[in-house]
Amino acid sequence: MTNICAHFADACAHAPEAVFLQLPDDGGEHSFAVMERRTAQLAGALRAQGIAADSRVMVQAAKSPDMAALYLAVLRLGAIFIPLNTAYTAAELQYFIADAAPHLLVCAPAAAPSVMALCAEAKTGTEVRTLGDATSPQALERAAEQAEPIAQIASRSDADLAALLYTSGTTGRPKGAMLSHGNLASNAVVLRSLWAFRAEDVLLHALPLFHVHGLFVAMHCALLAACRVLLLPKFDLAQIKRGLRQASVMMGVPTFYSRLLADPEFGAADCARMRLFISGSAPLSAPLHRDWLARTGHRILERYGMTELGMVASNPYAGERIAGTVGYALPGIAVRVADADGQELPRDSIGTLEVKGPNVFRGYWQRPTETAAEFRADGYFITGDLATMAADGRIAIVGRAKDLIITGGYNVYPKEIETLLDAMPQVAESAVIGLPHPDFGESVCAIVVAADPALSAAEVRRALGGKLAKFKQPSRVELVDSLPRNALGKVQKNVLRARYG
Ligand code: MCA
Ligand code: AMP
């Protein structure tokens, strides 16, 4: 049963009238049968647009039940889903359109005119449809009403692509990680069982639907267990607190947990029905883990993953959950802590985490050289995360070999920002670093050496304004005379982090 949609069909057949998606504050309920019909209609609308197996469908749209149905509809046809962060600017979108050359781009109604202009300019032949308002001239909803519904699920093999998820790298330009049906299904089956998801669960879902965490980890566990999902549009403290009173499981980034604890009125009474809190996408500090336990009586289950790999390691559900560790490699996944040559290190040594298994992606879209650089000859993928492994196999993530900032669970690649800064004629050079932040874990700070003495921090901010999504924009800009360098001429970011942190 490789296509995740087959699990959805199973859930629908088993309990058609059970609620699948519940919207907050009496916003309505969608049963499995209703979601199945919607998926069939949207699949019909996509087919009418010429979407078939292996077509690429890019989506930048608000979180909603229709967005979830659209994901399932794309997979139902055997096509490839390419979700994009709704915070991306037109300049960023232009890059993704050129790189993926999607057959269809589904966007928010308000964005349609500018997105159509971008697609026309890209000459990729990309059609544009909207989701979110049935009265919009390009509404996919209207096409769905008119199209012949499609119930049939395309048969897919483990190796066939299901999704492209963009993630950056040291090159600074995002690359599309090719995830196969086998990648998604193998991870979903393992996680559902490991975290004991069952039909009686209610999953509190406040994560975005355009990343692995919210789209795959959360939605697939719910799909396989055929349980209810309380679908919140985003993290809103009051809404989360109301949701927690009905839920049994929550998945979140560490910022979710620190924001809840920052509310002095939040406590064990708010979590009376909860059985499990899961955290990931960024390090959960040991003090946060302990404070959560003291306030709520729950030990957060921390797990570790990556866009290219899905989930890799998890603290146990039944066994000991230890703060500051991400637990053990998931069943069926091989993990090693290795030196710079890929040689496994003795237990408890610090090295790079390398991973092999059915979860490992199929490479970066149209980038064979960059793909090859991330793999060892024996098939292990090099994560760029620094880790230790104890004698019993327990893993702790202790740092990053890659130059990456994680802010509120979103990844920001310094190189992408440095490239834009260095392109400014008034800038001689720059270095972008992550600094500790009480809410987001890390925040983005740009250290700039001006070529023009009149350059101001405000001007630097203005120059980045329309080019980068908000979460990537530096919250702090420092103008300096020079950057510290080592004997090889490499900028010493550790010195900068110590100076400004
Ligand atoms: C919003 N802003 C941010 C972030 N989010 N700035 C930095 N980092 C962020 N993450 C900006 C907004 O544009 C706004 O700017 C200002 O901060 C305040 O917004 P606020 O309302 O406080 O933010 P929010 O909407 O509440 O969002 C915070 C959040 C959200 C809930 C932490 O960022 C979030 O849902 N993050 C989850 C990301 C995620 O799903 N990652 C999984 C990746 P202004 O005021 O100037 O307009 S998958 C992954 O990593 C792997 C596979 C894994 O292991 O899971
Ligand atoms: P992404 O590229 O968005 O999938 O982010 C993946 C990266 O997030 C990993 O390579 C890690 O650096 C980081 N990450 C995810 N989960 C954890 C965790 N539990 N602890 C520390 N880092 C994590």
Coordinates of C-alpha atoms and ligand atoms in Angstrom, one line a residue:
M1 CA 0.0 0.0 0.0
T2 CA 2.5 2.5 -1.1
N3 CA 0.3 5.5 -2.1
I4 CA -0.6 7.3 1.2
C5 CA -4.0 7.8 -0.4
A6 CA -4.8 4.1 -0.1
H7 CA -4.6 4.6 3.7
F8 CA -7.0 7.5 3.4
A9 CA -9.4 5.3 1.4
D10 CA -9.1 2.6 4.1
A11 CA -10.0 5.1 6.8
C12 CA -13.0 6.3 4.7
A13 CA -14.2 2.8 4.2
H14 CA -13.8 1.9 7.8
A15 CA -15.5 4.9 9.5
P16 CA -17.0 7.2 6.8
E17 CA -19.0 9.3 9.2
A18 CA -16.2 9.8 11.8
V19 CA -14.9 13.4 11.9
F20 CA -11.5 13.8 10.1
L21 CA -11.0 17.6 10.3
Q22 CA -12.5 19.8 12.9
L23 CA -12.2 23.6 12.6
P24 CA -11.7 25.6 15.8
D25 CA -14.4 27.7 17.5
D26 CA -17.4 25.9 16.0
G27 CA -16.0 26.5 12.5
G28 CA -17.4 23.1 11.3
E29 CA -16.5 19.5 10.9
H30 CA -15.5 17.4 7.9
S31 CA -16.1 13.7 8.1
F32 CA -13.9 11.2 6.3
A33 CA -16.7 10.7 3.7
V34 CA -16.9 14.5 3.1
M35 CA -13.1 14.8 2.7
E36 CA -13.1 11.8 0.4
R37 CA -15.7 13.4 -1.9
R38 CA -13.8 16.7 -1.8
T39 CA -10.6 14.9 -2.7
A40 CA -12.3 13.2 -5.6
Q41 CA -13.8 16.5 -6.9
L42 CA -10.4 18.3 -6.7
A43 CA -8.7 15.3 -8.4
G44 CA -11.3 15.7 -11.2
A45 CA -10.6 19.4 -11.4
L46 CA -6.8 18.7 -11.6
R47 CA -7.3 16.0 -14.3
A48 CA -9.4 18.5 -16.3
Q49 CA -6.3 20.8 -16.1
G50 CA -4.3 18.0 -17.7
I51 CA -2.7 16.8 -14.4
A52 CA -1.6 13.1 -14.6
A53 CA 0.9 10.8 -13.1
D54 CA 4.3 12.6 -12.5
S55 CA 2.8 16.1 -13.3
R56 CA 4.2 18.8 -10.9
V57 CA 1.6 20.8 -8.9
M58 CA 3.0 23.7 -6.9
V59 CA 0.8 25.1 -4.1
Q60 CA 1.2 28.3 -2.1
A61 CA -2.2 28.6 -0.4
A62 CA -3.6 29.1 3.1
K63 CA -4.1 26.2 5.5
S64 CA -7.6 24.9 5.2
P65 CA -9.5 21.5 4.7
D66 CA -9.4 22.2 1.0
M67 CA -5.6 22.5 1.1
A68 CA -5.4 19.1 2.8
A69 CA -7.8 17.7 0.2
L70 CA -5.7 19.2 -2.6
Y71 CA -2.7 17.4 -1.3
L72 CA -4.5 14.1 -1.3
A73 CA -6.0 14.8 -4.7
V74 CA -2.5 15.4 -6.2
L75 CA -1.3 12.1 -4.8
R76 CA -4.4 10.3 -5.9
L77 CA -3.5 11.1 -9.5
G78 CA 0.1 10.0 -8.9
A79 CA 1.2 13.6 -9.5
I80 CA 3.9 15.4 -7.5
F81 CA 3.0 17.9 -4.7
I82 CA 5.2 21.0 -4.3
P83 CA 4.1 23.0 -1.2
L84 CA 5.6 26.5 -0.7
N85 CA 5.8 28.6 2.5
T86 CA 3.0 31.2 2.3
A87 CA 5.6 33.8 3.5
Y88 CA 7.7 33.6 0.3
T89 CA 7.8 36.8 -1.7
A90 CA 7.3 37.2 -5.4
A91 CA 11.1 37.2 -5.9
E92 CA 11.4 33.9 -4.1
L93 CA 8.4 32.4 -6.0
Q94 CA 10.0 33.4 -9.3
Y95 CA 13.0 31.1 -8.4
F96 CA 10.8 28.1 -7.5
I97 CA 8.7 28.4 -10.7
A98 CA 11.8 28.5 -12.8
D99 CA 13.4 25.6 -11.0
A100 CA 10.5 23.2 -10.7
A101 CA 8.7 24.3 -13.9
P102 CA 5.3 23.1 -12.5
H103 CA 2.5 22.2 -14.8
L104 CA 0.1 23.9 -12.4
L105 CA 0.5 26.5 -9.7
V106 CA -2.3 26.9 -7.1
C107 CA -2.2 30.1 -5.2
A108 CA -4.3 32.4 -3.0
P109 CA -6.9 34.4 -5.0
A110 CA -5.3 37.7 -4.1
A111 CA -1.9 36.6 -5.5
A112 CA -3.3 35.3 -8.8
P113 CA -2.5 38.4 -11.0
S114 CA 1.2 38.6 -9.8
V115 CA 1.6 34.8 -10.0
M116 CA 0.2 34.7 -13.5
A117 CA 2.6 37.4 -14.5
L118 CA 5.5 35.5 -13.0
C119 CA 4.5 32.3 -14.8
A120 CA 4.2 34.1 -18.1
E121 CA 7.6 35.6 -17.7
A122 CA 9.2 32.2 -16.7
K123 CA 7.9 30.6 -19.9
T124 CA 7.4 27.3 -18.2
G125 CA 3.9 26.8 -19.5
T126 CA 2.6 26.8 -15.9
E127 CA -1.2 27.2 -15.6
V128 CA -2.5 29.1 -12.5
R129 CA -5.5 28.3 -10.4
T130 CA -6.6 29.6 -7.0
L131 CA -7.8 28.1 -3.8
G132 CA -9.6 30.0 -1.0
D133 CA -12.5 31.8 -2.8
A134 CA -14.9 30.0 -5.1
T135 CA -15.8 33.3 -6.8
S136 CA -12.3 34.0 -8.0
P137 CA -12.0 33.8 -11.8
Q138 CA -9.4 31.1 -11.6
A139 CA -11.0 29.2 -8.7
L140 CA -10.1 25.5 -8.5
E141 CA -13.3 25.2 -6.4
R142 CA -15.5 26.0 -9.4
A143 CA -13.7 23.6 -11.6
A144 CA -14.2 21.0 -8.9
E145 CA -17.9 21.5 -8.9
Q146 CA -18.0 20.9 -12.7
A147 CA -15.5 18.1 -13.1
E148 CA -16.1 14.3 -13.0
P149 CA -14.9 13.2 -9.5
I150 CA -12.1 10.7 -9.5
A151 CA -12.2 7.9 -7.0
Q152 CA -9.4 5.8 -8.4
I153 CA -6.0 5.9 -6.7
A154 CA -3.1 5.8 -9.1
S155 CA -0.9 2.8 -8.4
R156 CA 2.6 4.0 -7.5
S157 CA 5.8 2.1 -6.7
D158 CA 8.0 2.9 -3.7
A159 CA 10.4 4.8 -6.0
D160 CA 7.8 7.0 -7.7
L161 CA 7.9 10.7 -6.6
A162 CA 5.1 12.0 -4.4
A163 CA 6.5 15.5 -3.4
L164 CA 9.2 18.0 -4.0
L165 CA 10.0 20.0 -0.8
Y166 CA 12.4 22.9 -1.2
T167 CA 15.2 23.2 1.3
S168 CA 18.4 25.3 1.0
G169 CA 22.0 24.4 1.5
T170 CA 25.4 25.9 1.7
T171 CA 25.0 27.1 -1.9
G172 CA 22.3 29.4 -0.7
R173 CA 19.8 28.5 -3.4
P174 CA 16.9 26.2 -2.4
K175 CA 16.9 22.7 -3.8
G176 CA 13.8 20.5 -4.3
A177 CA 14.2 17.4 -2.2
M178 CA 12.5 14.5 -4.1
L179 CA 10.4 12.4 -1.8
S180 CA 9.0 9.2 -3.0
H181 CA 5.8 7.4 -2.1
G182 CA 8.0 4.8 -0.3
N183 CA 9.7 7.5 1.7
L184 CA 6.4 8.9 2.9
A185 CA 4.6 5.6 3.5
S186 CA 7.5 3.9 5.4
N187 CA 7.8 6.8 7.8
A188 CA 4.1 7.1 8.4
V189 CA 3.7 3.4 9.2
V190 CA 6.6 3.5 11.7
L191 CA 5.5 6.7 13.4
R192 CA 1.8 5.8 13.8
S193 CA 2.8 2.6 15.6
L194 CA 5.7 4.1 17.6
W195 CA 3.6 7.0 19.0
A196 CA 0.6 4.7 19.5
F197 CA -1.9 6.7 17.4
R198 CA -5.4 5.3 17.5
A199 CA -8.9 6.2 16.2
E200 CA -9.8 7.8 19.6
D201 CA -7.0 10.4 19.3
V202 CA -7.6 14.0 18.7
L203 CA -4.5 15.7 17.1
L204 CA -4.1 19.4 17.8
H205 CA -2.6 20.7 14.5
A206 CA -1.3 24.3 14.5
L207 CA 1.7 23.7 12.2
P208 CA 1.8 24.9 8.6
L209 CA 0.8 22.5 5.9
F210 CA 3.8 23.2 3.7
H211 CA 6.6 21.5 5.6
V212 CA 7.4 17.9 6.5
H213 CA 6.3 18.4 10.2
G214 CA 2.7 19.6 9.6
L215 CA 2.0 17.9 6.3
F216 CA 3.6 14.5 6.6
V217 CA 4.4 13.7 10.2
A218 CA 1.2 15.1 11.7
M219 CA -1.3 14.4 8.9
H220 CA -0.1 11.0 8.0
C221 CA -0.2 9.8 11.6
A222 CA -3.8 11.0 11.8
L223 CA -4.7 9.4 8.4
L224 CA -3.3 6.0 9.3
A225 CA -5.0 6.0 12.6
A226 CA -8.2 7.5 11.1
C227 CA -8.4 9.9 14.0
R228 CA -9.7 13.4 14.3
V229 CA -7.5 16.5 13.6
L230 CA -8.3 19.8 15.2
L231 CA -7.0 22.0 12.3
L232 CA -6.0 25.4 13.6
P233 CA -4.9 28.0 11.0
K234 CA -1.7 28.9 12.9
F235 CA -0.3 29.1 16.4
D236 CA -2.6 31.3 18.4
L237 CA -2.2 31.0 22.2
A238 CA -5.9 31.4 23.2
Q239 CA -7.0 29.0 20.4
I240 CA -4.3 26.4 21.3
K241 CA -5.4 26.5 25.0
R242 CA -9.0 25.9 24.0
G243 CA -7.9 23.1 21.6
L244 CA -5.8 21.4 24.2
R245 CA -8.9 20.8 26.3
Q246 CA -10.3 18.6 23.5
A247 CA -7.1 17.1 22.2
S248 CA -5.0 14.0 23.1
V249 CA -1.8 14.7 21.1
M250 CA 0.0 17.9 20.0
M251 CA 2.9 18.2 17.7
G252 CA 4.8 21.4 17.7
V253 CA 8.1 23.2 17.4
P254 CA 9.8 24.3 20.7
T255 CA 8.4 27.8 20.2
F256 CA 4.9 26.4 20.8
Y257 CA 6.0 25.1 24.2
S258 CA 7.9 28.2 25.3
R259 CA 4.9 30.4 24.3
L260 CA 2.5 28.3 26.3
L261 CA 4.8 28.3 29.4
A262 CA 5.1 32.1 29.1
D263 CA 1.4 32.3 29.9
P264 CA 1.3 32.1 33.8
E265 CA -2.3 30.8 33.7
F266 CA -1.4 27.8 31.6
G267 CA -1.0 24.5 33.6
A268 CA -1.9 20.9 34.1
A269 CA -5.7 21.6 34.1
D270 CA -5.4 22.7 30.4
C271 CA -3.8 19.4 29.5
A272 CA -6.2 17.0 31.4
R273 CA -7.1 15.0 28.3
M274 CA -3.7 15.0 26.7
R275 CA -1.7 11.8 26.4
L276 CA 1.3 13.0 24.3
F277 CA 3.3 16.2 23.5
I278 CA 5.8 15.8 20.6
S279 CA 8.5 18.4 19.7
G280 CA 10.8 18.7 16.8
S281 CA 12.2 20.7 13.9
A282 CA 14.6 22.6 16.2
P283 CA 16.4 21.7 19.5
L284 CA 14.2 21.6 22.6
S285 CA 16.3 22.9 25.4
A286 CA 16.6 20.7 28.5
P287 CA 15.3 23.6 30.8
L288 CA 12.2 23.9 28.6
H289 CA 11.7 20.2 28.8
R290 CA 12.0 20.3 32.6
D291 CA 9.8 23.4 33.0
W292 CA 7.1 21.8 30.9
L293 CA 7.2 18.7 33.1
A294 CA 7.0 20.7 36.3
R295 CA 4.1 22.8 35.0
T296 CA 2.0 20.1 33.2
G297 CA 3.2 16.8 34.5
H298 CA 4.0 15.7 30.9
R299 CA 7.4 14.7 29.5
I300 CA 7.7 16.1 26.0
L301 CA 8.7 13.5 23.5
E302 CA 11.4 15.0 21.3
R303 CA 12.2 13.5 17.9
Y304 CA 14.6 14.5 15.1
G305 CA 14.1 14.7 11.4
M306 CA 15.0 16.6 8.2
T307 CA 13.2 17.4 5.0
E308 CA 15.4 15.0 3.0
L309 CA 14.8 12.2 5.5
G310 CA 11.4 12.7 7.2
M311 CA 11.7 11.4 10.7
V312 CA 14.9 9.7 11.8
A313 CA 15.0 9.3 15.6
S314 CA 12.5 9.5 18.4
N315 CA 12.5 9.3 22.2
P316 CA 10.4 6.2 23.2
Y317 CA 6.7 6.4 23.8
A318 CA 6.7 3.9 26.7
G319 CA 10.4 4.1 27.7
E320 CA 12.4 7.0 29.2
R321 CA 12.3 10.4 27.4
I322 CA 15.5 12.2 28.2
A323 CA 15.8 16.0 27.9
G324 CA 18.5 17.0 25.4
T325 CA 18.3 13.8 23.5
V326 CA 16.3 12.7 20.4
G327 CA 16.1 9.1 21.4
Y328 CA 16.8 6.1 19.2
A329 CA 16.9 5.5 15.4
L330 CA 13.4 4.6 14.1
P331 CA 12.9 0.9 13.3
G332 CA 14.3 0.1 9.8
I333 CA 16.5 3.2 9.7
A334 CA 20.3 2.9 10.1
V335 CA 22.2 5.8 11.8
R336 CA 25.8 6.3 12.5
V337 CA 28.0 9.0 14.0
A338 CA 30.9 9.4 11.6
D339 CA 34.1 11.3 11.1
A340 CA 34.9 13.5 8.0
D341 CA 35.5 10.4 5.9
G342 CA 32.3 8.6 6.9
Q343 CA 34.1 6.2 9.2
E344 CA 31.9 5.4 12.2
L345 CA 33.3 6.8 15.5
P346 CA 33.4 5.1 18.9
R347 CA 30.3 5.6 21.0
D348 CA 30.0 8.9 22.8
S349 CA 32.3 10.7 20.3
I350 CA 31.0 13.8 18.5
G351 CA 30.7 13.4 14.8
T352 CA 28.3 14.0 11.9
L353 CA 25.1 12.0 11.9
E354 CA 24.6 9.9 8.8
V355 CA 21.5 8.1 7.8
K356 CA 20.4 5.2 5.5
G357 CA 17.0 3.6 5.1
P358 CA 13.7 3.6 3.2
N359 CA 13.0 7.2 4.5
V360 CA 16.0 8.7 2.6
F361 CA 15.0 11.0 -0.3
R362 CA 15.7 10.3 -4.0
G363 CA 18.0 13.3 -4.5
Y364 CA 17.7 17.0 -5.3
W365 CA 15.5 17.8 -8.3
Q366 CA 17.7 18.1 -11.4
R367 CA 20.9 18.5 -9.3
P368 CA 22.8 15.2 -9.5
T369 CA 26.2 16.7 -8.5
E370 CA 24.8 18.4 -5.4
T371 CA 23.0 15.1 -4.6
A372 CA 26.1 13.0 -4.9
A373 CA 28.0 15.4 -2.6
E374 CA 25.6 14.6 0.2
F375 CA 25.9 10.8 0.1
R376 CA 28.7 8.4 1.1
A377 CA 29.7 5.6 -1.3
D378 CA 27.8 3.1 0.9
G379 CA 24.5 5.0 0.6
Y380 CA 24.5 6.9 3.9
F381 CA 23.2 10.5 3.7
I382 CA 25.3 13.1 5.5
T383 CA 22.9 15.3 7.6
G384 CA 25.4 18.0 8.6
D385 CA 24.1 17.7 12.1
L386 CA 26.6 17.0 14.9
A387 CA 25.6 14.2 17.2
T388 CA 26.7 11.7 19.8
M389 CA 25.4 8.2 20.2
A390 CA 25.5 6.4 23.6
A391 CA 26.3 2.8 24.1
D392 CA 22.6 1.9 24.0
G393 CA 22.1 3.8 20.7
R394 CA 20.5 6.9 22.2
I395 CA 21.3 10.0 20.1
A396 CA 21.8 13.6 21.1
I397 CA 22.1 16.4 18.6
V398 CA 24.9 18.6 19.9
G399 CA 25.4 21.1 17.1
R400 CA 25.5 21.7 13.3
A401 CA 28.4 21.3 10.9
K402 CA 26.3 23.1 8.3
D403 CA 25.8 26.9 8.4
L404 CA 22.1 27.0 9.3
I405 CA 19.9 29.1 11.5
I406 CA 16.6 27.7 12.8
T407 CA 14.2 30.3 13.9
G408 CA 10.8 29.2 15.2
G409 CA 11.3 25.9 13.4
Y410 CA 12.0 27.6 10.0
N411 CA 15.4 27.1 8.4
V412 CA 17.3 30.2 7.3
Y413 CA 20.5 29.7 5.3
P414 CA 23.0 32.5 6.0
K415 CA 24.4 32.1 2.5
E416 CA 21.2 33.2 0.9
I417 CA 21.1 36.4 2.8
E418 CA 24.8 37.1 2.5
T419 CA 24.5 36.7 -1.3
L420 CA 21.8 39.4 -1.4
L421 CA 23.8 41.7 1.0
D422 CA 27.1 41.3 -0.9
A423 CA 25.2 42.3 -4.2
M424 CA 24.5 45.7 -2.7
P425 CA 27.0 48.2 -4.1
Q426 CA 27.3 49.9 -0.7
V427 CA 28.3 46.6 1.0
A428 CA 31.9 45.3 1.0
E429 CA 31.2 42.0 2.7
S430 CA 28.8 40.5 5.2
A431 CA 28.3 37.6 7.6
V432 CA 24.9 36.3 8.8
I433 CA 24.7 34.5 12.1
G434 CA 22.0 33.1 14.4
L435 CA 21.8 34.5 18.0
P436 CA 19.9 33.0 20.9
H437 CA 16.3 34.2 21.0
P438 CA 13.8 33.6 23.8
D439 CA 10.8 33.0 21.5
F440 CA 12.2 31.7 18.2
G441 CA 15.2 29.8 19.7
E442 CA 17.5 31.6 17.3
S443 CA 17.1 35.0 15.5
V444 CA 18.9 36.3 12.3
C445 CA 21.6 38.9 12.7
A446 CA 23.5 40.4 9.8
I447 CA 27.0 41.8 10.3
V448 CA 27.9 44.2 7.5
V449 CA 31.1 45.8 6.4
A450 CA 30.1 48.9 4.4
A451 CA 31.8 50.0 1.2
D452 CA 30.0 53.3 1.5
P453 CA 30.4 55.0 4.9
A454 CA 26.9 56.5 4.5
L455 CA 25.2 53.1 4.6
S456 CA 22.8 52.7 7.5
A457 CA 21.2 49.6 9.1
A458 CA 17.8 50.9 8.0
E459 CA 18.9 50.9 4.4
V460 CA 20.2 47.4 4.7
R461 CA 16.8 46.3 6.0
R462 CA 15.0 48.1 3.2
A463 CA 17.2 46.5 0.5
L464 CA 16.2 43.0 1.8
G465 CA 12.6 43.9 2.3
G466 CA 10.8 42.7 -0.8
K467 CA 13.3 40.0 -1.6
L468 CA 13.1 37.7 1.4
A469 CA 10.3 36.2 3.4
K470 CA 9.8 38.0 6.8
F471 CA 11.2 35.1 8.9
K472 CA 14.5 35.3 7.0
Q473 CA 15.0 39.0 7.4
P474 CA 17.6 40.0 10.0
S475 CA 16.0 41.3 13.2
R476 CA 19.4 42.9 14.0
V477 CA 21.9 44.6 11.6
E478 CA 25.4 45.5 12.9
L479 CA 27.7 47.7 10.8
V480 CA 31.4 47.0 11.5
D481 CA 34.8 47.9 10.1
S482 CA 35.9 44.3 9.4
L483 CA 35.0 40.7 9.9
P484 CA 37.2 38.4 12.1
R485 CA 39.0 35.8 10.0
N486 CA 41.2 32.8 10.7
A487 CA 44.6 32.0 9.2
L488 CA 42.9 30.6 6.1
G489 CA 40.9 33.8 5.6
K490 CA 37.6 32.2 6.6
V491 CA 35.1 34.4 8.5
Q492 CA 35.0 33.2 12.2
K493 CA 31.3 33.1 12.8
N494 CA 31.9 31.6 16.3
V495 CA 33.7 34.8 17.2
L496 CA 30.8 36.9 15.9
R497 CA 28.3 34.8 17.8
A498 CA 30.2 35.2 21.0
R499 CA 30.6 39.0 20.4
Y500 CA 26.9 39.7 19.6
G501 CA 25.1 36.9 21.4
Ligands
MCA1 C1 6.8 34.3 12.1 N1 7.8 35.3 12.1 C2 9.0 34.8 12.3 C3 8.7 33.4 12.4 N2 7.4 33.1 12.3 N3 10.2 35.3 12.5 C4 11.2 34.5 12.7 N4 11.0 33.1 12.7 C5 9.8 32.6 12.6 N5 9.7 31.2 12.7 C6 7.6 36.7 12.0 C7 6.3 37.2 11.4 O1 6.5 37.4 10.1 C8 6.0 38.5 12.2 O2 6.7 39.5 11.6 C9 6.6 38.3 13.6 O3 7.6 37.2 13.4 C10 5.7 37.9 14.6 O4 4.9 36.9 14.2 P1 4.1 35.9 15.2 O5 2.6 36.1 15.0 O6 4.6 36.0 16.5 O7 4.5 34.5 14.6 P2 3.6 33.3 14.4 O8 2.7 33.5 13.2 O9 2.9 33.1 15.7 O10 4.6 32.2 14.1 C11 5.6 31.7 14.9 C12 5.6 30.2 14.8 C13 5.7 29.8 13.3 C14 4.3 29.6 15.4 C15 6.8 29.7 15.6 O11 6.8 30.4 12.8 C16 5.6 28.4 13.1 O12 4.5 27.8 13.0 N6 6.7 27.7 12.9 C17 6.7 26.3 12.6 C18 7.6 26.0 11.4 C19 7.6 24.5 11.0 O13 6.5 24.0 10.8 N7 8.8 24.0 10.8 C20 8.9 22.6 10.4 C21 9.9 22.4 9.2 P3 6.1 41.0 11.6 O14 5.6 41.3 13.0 O15 7.3 41.8 11.2 O16 5.1 41.0 10.5 S1 10.0 20.7 8.8 C22 11.5 20.3 9.7 O17 12.1 21.2 10.2 C23 12.0 18.9 9.9 C24 11.6 17.9 8.9 C25 11.5 18.4 11.2 O18 12.3 17.9 12.0 O19 10.3 18.7 11.5
AMP2 P1 14.6 21.0 7.6 O1 15.7 21.2 6.6 O2 13.6 22.1 7.7 O3 14.0 19.7 7.5 O4 15.3 21.0 9.0 C1 16.1 19.9 9.5 C2 17.0 20.3 10.5 O5 16.3 20.7 11.7 C3 17.9 19.2 11.0 O6 19.0 19.0 10.1 C4 18.3 19.7 12.3 O7 19.4 20.6 12.2 C5 17.1 20.4 12.8 N1 16.3 19.6 13.8 C6 15.2 18.9 13.5 N2 14.7 18.3 14.7 C7 15.6 18.6 15.6 C8 15.8 18.3 17.0 N3 14.9 17.6 17.6 N4 16.9 18.7 17.6 C9 17.8 19.5 17.0 N5 17.7 19.8 15.7 C10 16.7 19.4 15.0

